[in-house]
XYZ file of C-alpha atoms in Angstrom:
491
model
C 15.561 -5.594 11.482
C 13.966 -3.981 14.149
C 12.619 -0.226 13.344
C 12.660 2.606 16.024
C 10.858 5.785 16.565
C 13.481 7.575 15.329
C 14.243 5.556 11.760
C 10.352 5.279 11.232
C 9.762 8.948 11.494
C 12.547 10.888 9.684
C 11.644 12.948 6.914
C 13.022 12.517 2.924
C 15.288 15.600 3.931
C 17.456 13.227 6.557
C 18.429 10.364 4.489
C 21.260 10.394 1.959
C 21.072 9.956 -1.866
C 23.022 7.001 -1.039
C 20.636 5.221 1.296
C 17.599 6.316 -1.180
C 19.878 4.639 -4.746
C 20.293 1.631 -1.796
C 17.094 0.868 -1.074
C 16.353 0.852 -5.045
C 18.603 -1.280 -5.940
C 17.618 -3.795 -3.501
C 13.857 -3.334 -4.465
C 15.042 -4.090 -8.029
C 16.176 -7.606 -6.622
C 13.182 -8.815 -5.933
C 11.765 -11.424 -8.094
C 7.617 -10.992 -6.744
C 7.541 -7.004 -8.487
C 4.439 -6.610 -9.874
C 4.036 -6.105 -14.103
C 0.230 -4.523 -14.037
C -0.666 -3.708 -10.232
C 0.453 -0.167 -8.386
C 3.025 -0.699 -6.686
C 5.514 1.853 -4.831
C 8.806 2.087 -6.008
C 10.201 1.744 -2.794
C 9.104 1.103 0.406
C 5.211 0.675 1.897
C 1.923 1.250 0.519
C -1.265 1.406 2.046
C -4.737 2.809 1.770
C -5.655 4.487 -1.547
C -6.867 7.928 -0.819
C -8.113 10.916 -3.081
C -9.490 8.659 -5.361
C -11.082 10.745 -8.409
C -11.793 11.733 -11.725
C -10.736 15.314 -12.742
C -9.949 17.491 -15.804
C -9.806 14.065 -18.126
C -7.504 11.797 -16.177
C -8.019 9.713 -13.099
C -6.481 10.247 -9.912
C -5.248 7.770 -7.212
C -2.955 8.305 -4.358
C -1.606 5.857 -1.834
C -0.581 6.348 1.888
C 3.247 5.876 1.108
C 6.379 5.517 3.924
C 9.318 5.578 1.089
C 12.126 4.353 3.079
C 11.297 0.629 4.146
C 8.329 -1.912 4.210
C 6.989 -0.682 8.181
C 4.647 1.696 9.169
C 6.083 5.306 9.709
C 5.844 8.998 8.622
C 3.391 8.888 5.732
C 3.082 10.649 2.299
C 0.320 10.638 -0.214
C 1.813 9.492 -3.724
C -0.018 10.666 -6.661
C -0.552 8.474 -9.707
C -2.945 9.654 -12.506
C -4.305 7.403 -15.601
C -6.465 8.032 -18.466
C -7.711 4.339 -18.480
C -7.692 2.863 -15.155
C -5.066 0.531 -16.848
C -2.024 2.577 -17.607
C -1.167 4.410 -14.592
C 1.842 7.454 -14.643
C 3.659 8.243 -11.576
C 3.476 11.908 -10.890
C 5.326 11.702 -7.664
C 4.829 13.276 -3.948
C 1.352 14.419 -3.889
C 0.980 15.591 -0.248
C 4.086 15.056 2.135
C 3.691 16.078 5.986
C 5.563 19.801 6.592
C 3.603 21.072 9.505
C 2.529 21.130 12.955
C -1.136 19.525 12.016
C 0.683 16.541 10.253
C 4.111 16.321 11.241
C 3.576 12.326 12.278
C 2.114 11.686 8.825
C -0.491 12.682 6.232
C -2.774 10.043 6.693
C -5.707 8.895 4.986
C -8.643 10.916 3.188
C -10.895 11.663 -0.117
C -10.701 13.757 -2.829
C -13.561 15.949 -4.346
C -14.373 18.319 -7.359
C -15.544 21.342 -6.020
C -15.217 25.498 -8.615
C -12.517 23.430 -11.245
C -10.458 22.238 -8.646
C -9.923 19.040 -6.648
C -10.006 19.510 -2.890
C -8.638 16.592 -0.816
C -9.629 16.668 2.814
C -7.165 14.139 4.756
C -5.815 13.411 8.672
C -3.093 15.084 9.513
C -1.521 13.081 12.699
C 0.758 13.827 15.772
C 2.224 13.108 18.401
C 3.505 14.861 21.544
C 6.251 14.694 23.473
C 4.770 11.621 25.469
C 3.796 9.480 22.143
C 0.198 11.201 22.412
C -1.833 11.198 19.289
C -3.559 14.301 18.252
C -5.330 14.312 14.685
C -6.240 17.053 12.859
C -8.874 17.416 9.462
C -6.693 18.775 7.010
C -7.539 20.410 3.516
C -5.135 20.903 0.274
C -6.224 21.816 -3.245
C -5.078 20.767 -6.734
C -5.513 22.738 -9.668
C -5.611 21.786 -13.064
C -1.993 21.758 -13.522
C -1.811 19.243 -11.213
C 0.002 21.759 -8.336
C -1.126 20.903 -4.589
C -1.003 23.591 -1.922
C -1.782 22.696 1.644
C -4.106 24.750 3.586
C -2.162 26.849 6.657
C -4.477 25.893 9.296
C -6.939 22.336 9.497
C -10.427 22.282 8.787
C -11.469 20.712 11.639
C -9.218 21.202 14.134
C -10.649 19.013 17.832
C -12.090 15.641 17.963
C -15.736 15.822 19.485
C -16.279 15.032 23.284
C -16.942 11.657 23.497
C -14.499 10.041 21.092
C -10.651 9.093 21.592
C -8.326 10.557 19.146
C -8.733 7.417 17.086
C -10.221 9.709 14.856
C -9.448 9.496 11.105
C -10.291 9.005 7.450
C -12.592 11.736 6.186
C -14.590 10.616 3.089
C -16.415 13.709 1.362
C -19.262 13.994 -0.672
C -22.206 16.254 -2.243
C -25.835 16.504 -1.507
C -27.767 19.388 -2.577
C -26.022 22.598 -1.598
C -23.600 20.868 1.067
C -20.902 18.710 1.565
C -20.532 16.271 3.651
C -17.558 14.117 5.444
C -18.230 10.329 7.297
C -15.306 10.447 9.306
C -13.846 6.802 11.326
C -13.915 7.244 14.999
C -13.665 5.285 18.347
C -15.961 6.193 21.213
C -14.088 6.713 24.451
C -15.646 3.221 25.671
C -13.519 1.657 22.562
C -16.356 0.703 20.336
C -15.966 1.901 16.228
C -18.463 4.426 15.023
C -18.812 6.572 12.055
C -19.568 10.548 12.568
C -20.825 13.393 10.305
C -19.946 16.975 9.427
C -21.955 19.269 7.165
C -20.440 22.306 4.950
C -21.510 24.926 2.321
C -17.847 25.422 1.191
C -15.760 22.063 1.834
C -13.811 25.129 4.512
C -16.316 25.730 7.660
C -17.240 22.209 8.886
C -20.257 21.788 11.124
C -20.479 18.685 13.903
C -23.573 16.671 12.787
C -23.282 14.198 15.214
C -22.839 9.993 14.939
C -24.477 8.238 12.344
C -26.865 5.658 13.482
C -26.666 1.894 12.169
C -28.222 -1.207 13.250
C -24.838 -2.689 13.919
C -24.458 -1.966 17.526
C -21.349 -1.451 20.145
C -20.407 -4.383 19.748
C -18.637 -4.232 16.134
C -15.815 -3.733 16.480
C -13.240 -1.443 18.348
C -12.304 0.934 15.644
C -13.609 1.767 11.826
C -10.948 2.979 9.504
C -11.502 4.325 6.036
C -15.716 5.013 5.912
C -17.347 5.540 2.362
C -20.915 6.414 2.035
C -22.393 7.015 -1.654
C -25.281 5.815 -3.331
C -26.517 3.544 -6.543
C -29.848 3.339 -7.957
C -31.444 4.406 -5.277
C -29.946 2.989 -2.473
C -27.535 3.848 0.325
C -24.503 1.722 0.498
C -21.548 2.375 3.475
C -18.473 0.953 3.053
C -15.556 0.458 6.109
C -12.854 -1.253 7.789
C -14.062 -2.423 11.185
C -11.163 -3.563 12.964
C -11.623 -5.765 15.905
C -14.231 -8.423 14.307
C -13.721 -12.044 16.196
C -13.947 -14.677 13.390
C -17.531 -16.609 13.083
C -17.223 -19.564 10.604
C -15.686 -18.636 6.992
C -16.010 -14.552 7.658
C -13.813 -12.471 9.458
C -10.592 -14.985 8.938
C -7.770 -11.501 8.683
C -6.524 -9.714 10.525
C -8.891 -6.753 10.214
C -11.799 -6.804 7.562
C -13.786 -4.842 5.012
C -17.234 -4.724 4.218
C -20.554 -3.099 3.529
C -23.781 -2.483 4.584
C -26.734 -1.519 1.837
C -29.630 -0.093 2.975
C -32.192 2.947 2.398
C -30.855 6.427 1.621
C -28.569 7.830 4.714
C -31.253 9.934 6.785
C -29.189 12.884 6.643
C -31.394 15.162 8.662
C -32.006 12.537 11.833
C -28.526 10.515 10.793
C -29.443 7.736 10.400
C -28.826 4.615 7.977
C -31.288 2.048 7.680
C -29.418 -1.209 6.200
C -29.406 -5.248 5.846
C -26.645 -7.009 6.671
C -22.612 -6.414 7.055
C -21.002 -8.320 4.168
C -17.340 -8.664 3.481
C -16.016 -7.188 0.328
C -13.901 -9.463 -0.634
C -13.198 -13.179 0.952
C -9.372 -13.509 0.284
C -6.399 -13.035 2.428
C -5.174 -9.082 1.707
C -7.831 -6.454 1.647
C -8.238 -3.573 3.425
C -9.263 0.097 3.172
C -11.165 0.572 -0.053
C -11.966 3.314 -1.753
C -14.850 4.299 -4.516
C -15.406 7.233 -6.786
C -17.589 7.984 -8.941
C -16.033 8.585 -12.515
C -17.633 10.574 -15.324
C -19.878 8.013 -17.230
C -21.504 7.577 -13.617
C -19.657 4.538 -12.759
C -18.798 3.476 -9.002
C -15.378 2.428 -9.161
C -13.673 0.858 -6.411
C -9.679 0.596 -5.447
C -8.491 -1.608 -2.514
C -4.939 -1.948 -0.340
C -3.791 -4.994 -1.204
C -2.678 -5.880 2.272
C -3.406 -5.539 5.586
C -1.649 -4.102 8.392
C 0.729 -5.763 11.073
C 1.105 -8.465 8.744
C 4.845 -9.300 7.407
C 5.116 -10.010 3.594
C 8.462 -11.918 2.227
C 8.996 -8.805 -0.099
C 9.860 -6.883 3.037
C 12.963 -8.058 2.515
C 13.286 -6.406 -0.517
C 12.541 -3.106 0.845
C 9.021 -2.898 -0.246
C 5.324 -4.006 0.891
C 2.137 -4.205 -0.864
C 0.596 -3.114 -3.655
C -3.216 -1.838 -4.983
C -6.271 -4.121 -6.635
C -6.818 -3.482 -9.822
C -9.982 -1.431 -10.194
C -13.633 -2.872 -9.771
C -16.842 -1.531 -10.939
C -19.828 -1.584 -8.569
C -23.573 -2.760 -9.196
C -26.583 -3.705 -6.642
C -27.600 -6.816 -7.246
C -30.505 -8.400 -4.775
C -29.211 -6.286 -2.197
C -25.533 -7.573 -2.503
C -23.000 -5.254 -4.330
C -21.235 -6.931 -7.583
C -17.857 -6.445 -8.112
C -16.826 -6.474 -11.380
C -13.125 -5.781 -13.108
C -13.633 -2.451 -14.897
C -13.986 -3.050 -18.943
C -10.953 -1.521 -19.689
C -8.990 -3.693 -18.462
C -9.609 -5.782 -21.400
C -6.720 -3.290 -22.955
C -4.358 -5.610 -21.061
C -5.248 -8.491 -23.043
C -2.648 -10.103 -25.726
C -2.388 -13.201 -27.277
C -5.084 -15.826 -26.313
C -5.466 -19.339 -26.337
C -8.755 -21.764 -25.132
C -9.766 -25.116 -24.902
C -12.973 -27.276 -23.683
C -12.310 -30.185 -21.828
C -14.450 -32.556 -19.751
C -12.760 -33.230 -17.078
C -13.360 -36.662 -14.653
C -11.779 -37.461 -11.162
C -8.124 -36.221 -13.025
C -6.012 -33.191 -12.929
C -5.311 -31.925 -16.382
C -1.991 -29.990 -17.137
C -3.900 -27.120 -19.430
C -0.688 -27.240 -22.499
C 0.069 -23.923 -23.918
C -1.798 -21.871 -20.739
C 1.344 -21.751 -18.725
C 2.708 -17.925 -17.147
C 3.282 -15.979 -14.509
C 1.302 -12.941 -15.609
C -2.117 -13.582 -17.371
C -6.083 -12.900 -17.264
C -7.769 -16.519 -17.239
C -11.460 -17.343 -17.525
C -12.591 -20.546 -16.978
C -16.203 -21.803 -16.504
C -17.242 -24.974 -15.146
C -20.758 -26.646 -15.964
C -22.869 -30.442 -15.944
C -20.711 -31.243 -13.206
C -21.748 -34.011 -11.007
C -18.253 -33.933 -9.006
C -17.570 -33.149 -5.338
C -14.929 -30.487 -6.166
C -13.624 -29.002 -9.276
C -11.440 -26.125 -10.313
C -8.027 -24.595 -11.129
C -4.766 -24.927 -10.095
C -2.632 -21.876 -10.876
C 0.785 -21.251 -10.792
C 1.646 -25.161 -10.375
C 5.463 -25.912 -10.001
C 6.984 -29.118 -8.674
C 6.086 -28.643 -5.259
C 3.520 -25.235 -5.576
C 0.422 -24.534 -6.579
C -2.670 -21.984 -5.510
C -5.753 -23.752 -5.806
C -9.304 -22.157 -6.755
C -12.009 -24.584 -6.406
C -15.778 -25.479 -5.979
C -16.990 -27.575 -3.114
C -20.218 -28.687 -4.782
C -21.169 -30.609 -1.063
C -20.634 -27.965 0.800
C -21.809 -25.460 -1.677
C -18.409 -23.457 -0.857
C -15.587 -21.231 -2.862
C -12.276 -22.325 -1.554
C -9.215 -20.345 -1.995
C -6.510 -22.216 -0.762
C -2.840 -20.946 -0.888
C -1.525 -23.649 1.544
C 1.660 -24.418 -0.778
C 1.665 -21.097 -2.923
C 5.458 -20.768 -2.324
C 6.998 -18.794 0.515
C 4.169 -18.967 3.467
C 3.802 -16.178 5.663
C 0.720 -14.721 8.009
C 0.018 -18.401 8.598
C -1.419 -17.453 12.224
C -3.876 -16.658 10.209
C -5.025 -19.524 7.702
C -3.856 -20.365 4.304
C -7.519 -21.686 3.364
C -10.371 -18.853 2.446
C -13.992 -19.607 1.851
C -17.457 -18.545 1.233
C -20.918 -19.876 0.127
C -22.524 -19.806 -3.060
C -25.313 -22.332 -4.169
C -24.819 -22.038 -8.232
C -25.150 -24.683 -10.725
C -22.402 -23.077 -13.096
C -19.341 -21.640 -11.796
C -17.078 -19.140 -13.624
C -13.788 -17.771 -12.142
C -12.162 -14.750 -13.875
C -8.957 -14.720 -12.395
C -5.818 -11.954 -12.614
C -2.696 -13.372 -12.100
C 0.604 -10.932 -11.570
C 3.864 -11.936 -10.328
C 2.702 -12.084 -6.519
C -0.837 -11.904 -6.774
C -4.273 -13.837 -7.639
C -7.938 -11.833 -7.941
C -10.688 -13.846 -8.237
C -14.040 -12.565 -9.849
C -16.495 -15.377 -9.250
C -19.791 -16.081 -11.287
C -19.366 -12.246 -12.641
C -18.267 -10.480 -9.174
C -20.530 -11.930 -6.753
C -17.655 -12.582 -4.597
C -14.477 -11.714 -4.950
C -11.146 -13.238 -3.436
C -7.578 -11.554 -3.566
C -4.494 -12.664 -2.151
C -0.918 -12.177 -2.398
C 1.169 -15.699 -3.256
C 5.410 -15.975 -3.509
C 6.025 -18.916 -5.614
C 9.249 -19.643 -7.488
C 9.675 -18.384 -11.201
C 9.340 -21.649 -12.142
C 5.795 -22.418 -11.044
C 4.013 -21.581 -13.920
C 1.806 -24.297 -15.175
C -2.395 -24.255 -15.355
C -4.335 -27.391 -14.629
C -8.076 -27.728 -14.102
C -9.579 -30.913 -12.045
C -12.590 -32.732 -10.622
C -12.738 -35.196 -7.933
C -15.856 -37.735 -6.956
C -17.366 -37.511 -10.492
C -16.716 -35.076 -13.711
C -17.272 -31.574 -14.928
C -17.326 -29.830 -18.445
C -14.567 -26.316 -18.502
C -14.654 -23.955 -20.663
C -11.102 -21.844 -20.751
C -9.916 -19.407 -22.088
C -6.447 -17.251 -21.300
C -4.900 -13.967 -22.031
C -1.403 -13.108 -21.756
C -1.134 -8.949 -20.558
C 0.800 -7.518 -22.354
């Protein structure tokens, strides 16, 4: 079906009870629903935004276009957990009802400021000739959980020298300010990052661009900028969009990644940094978000998805869902991405086994399931390959594997079930010289995340196999490997 203007930008007040009960019961249908991830209960999901903890509880929303699986007028859901596991839907957290977002509340952060939670976010529009125009918006929740919008945006122009590409404010504290990183284009259609300065999160000051050592020529766009900072180090997270693959990296559509560095420069704005890394080397990432929660923990949230991609649960009259959460460390200038410890509360019954394994696949008896937490580490191997196969049917599997020649992580979803965004690969990889190899893997319904050798890389990717694929296998070829496994059901 083919989406127009019109049908992508109507608001919840247009569309019958009918159509909404419809499109539920059509959603309902579809066998690839998640049992542990966010999901939207209709409809598309996107970035996470206003990511925080406040007044006990945690709270996540999600860009959110409730009446099919395309990109239209966008909402910010709210969901709130105590845990990071157990997540409550609270409902419409900030829904577009003025002339500064009347095409869509788009993305933005969330911040603690006098016992409230201010989240500053884009509002977009559009003229009568399709023109965008964004505008810095500003709404405050109170401890009740009530959200009023501010009447009028908090930065209302985009600064000379920048298209209106021009989106994504991420806030935080230093001293007696606040500050924003906002994504923005330069007119000659390079991405750049830029920086305000207030005393009161209201009256925003133009700082000017941040300087990095990355250059014009990365990228056309950066979505979704996060700056923050861990034992003593700067660390900038975005979305560059426009990154030409080079070997294993850059393989989506659009990517994700960071930069770590010294402490941003705030006064001459400036970041001094290593390397761009990708966050994570699997197929649907995009737009993270961090926060910082109250036992001083950098927690991080990612879209599972990417855009202008089309997912076989469109169908269904939904798209996407969120990563589970990830803890972040600084390790030899890389960041380590972890699962956070509480998701351990997911864990039911377990079984394990030790096997060594030689130029065979073994069916793993008893570790079969569509939804489960697996660890399984691999050692004394003197193979070419080894790893796991995971949800392995008669003519399925996903395959997670070592290439001990190559020195190489393979993620390889070339017969996971229903293919789609083949254009772009069904084979991820990365290197990593390690004599032992551990995966810690999170399998739902329609998804895989992969915490290698304790979250120095990470892959995640979506996968449609058929309910019957459900089997576990391990393997080595050219030689043999001990495995260690063990695997929870979630309950």
């Amino acid at each position: 079906m083919e989406w127009t203007k019109e049908q992508r930008y109507r608001t919840l007040n247009d569309v019958s009870e009918e159509e909404i009960q419809g499109l539920a019961k059509l959603v309902s249908q579809c066998p690839w629903r998640q049992s542990f991830h966010i999901q939207a209960e209709t409809g598309l999901l996107n970035d996470p935004n206003g990511f925080s903890y406040f007044n006990g509880e945690y709270h996540l929303f999600y860009q959110w276009f409730p009446l099919g699986p395309v990109h239209g007028l966008k909402h910010w859901y709210h969901t709130k957990s105590k845990d990071l596991v157990h997540w409550e839907n609270v409902g419409m957290g900030i829904k577009p009802s003025n002339e500064f977002d009347s095409h869509g509340a788009y993305s933005g952060s969330g911040i603690e400021h006098d016992g409230k939670l201010y989240f500053m976010y884009t509002g977009n529009t559009r003229d009568e000739d399709w023109n965008r125009h964004p505008y810095q918006c500003l709404a405050v929740m109170t401890r009740d959980g009530s959200i009023v919008k501010m009447d009028a945006p908090v930065i209302g122009e985009v600064p000379s020298g920048y298209t209106d590409h021009f989106r994504d404010p991420k806030v935080w504290k230093n001293g007696d300010f606040f500050y924003a990183v906002i994504g923005a284009q330069r007119e000659n259609e390079t991405g750049s990052v830029v920086l305000y300065q207030s005393r009161d999160l209201k009256d925003w000051k133009f700082m000017g661009e941040v300087k990095t050592g990355l250059g014009e020529e990365f990228g056309y766009m950066w979505e979704c900028p996060d700056y923050f900072e861990i034992e003593g180090q700067g660390v900038f997270l975005f979305s560059p969009q426009g990154l030409k693959a080079v070997g294993d990296s850059y393989q989506n559509i659009y990517q994700s990644g960071y930069v770590i560095g010294s402490l941003i420069d705030l006064e001459n704005m400036e970041l001094k940094h290593g390397a761009f890394h990708e966050l994570d080397r699997g197929f649907d990432f995009y737009a993270p978000q961090t926060t910082v929660d109250h036992q001083g923990r950098r927690i991080l949230v990612g879209w599972m998805g990417l855009p202008e991609v089309d997912y076989p649960t469109d169908r269904n009259g939904w798209a996407h869902c969120l990563t589970l959460p990830r803890e972040l460390t600084v390790k030899e200038g890389k960041l380590i991405q972890q699962p956070v410890d509480e998701l351990k509360l997911l864990r039911g019954k377990k079984v394990e086994t030790s096997q060594r394994v030689e130029n065979e696949a073994i069916c793993l008896d008893n570790f079969e399931g569509e939804v489960y937490e697996l660890l399984a580490e691999f050692s004394d191997s003197n193979t070419e390959e080894f790893g796991l196969e995971l949800r392995v049917g008669e003519n399925e599997k996903t395959v997670i594997k070592y290439d001990a020649v190559a020195k190489k992580v393979v993620f390889d979803r070339s017969r996971s079930g229903e293919s789609f965004a083949e254009e772009f690969g069904t084979v991820r990889k990365c290197t990593l010289d390690a004599d032992k190899i551990s995966f810690r893997v999170f399998v739902d319904v329609s998804s895989v995340e992969v915490f290698v050798n304790d979250g120095e890389e990470v892959f995640t990717g979506r996968i449609f196999p058929g309910k019957n694929s459900n089997g576990i296998s391990v393997f080595a070829r050219g030689g043999h490997t001990n495995v260690k496994a063990v695997k929870w059901e979630i309950k």
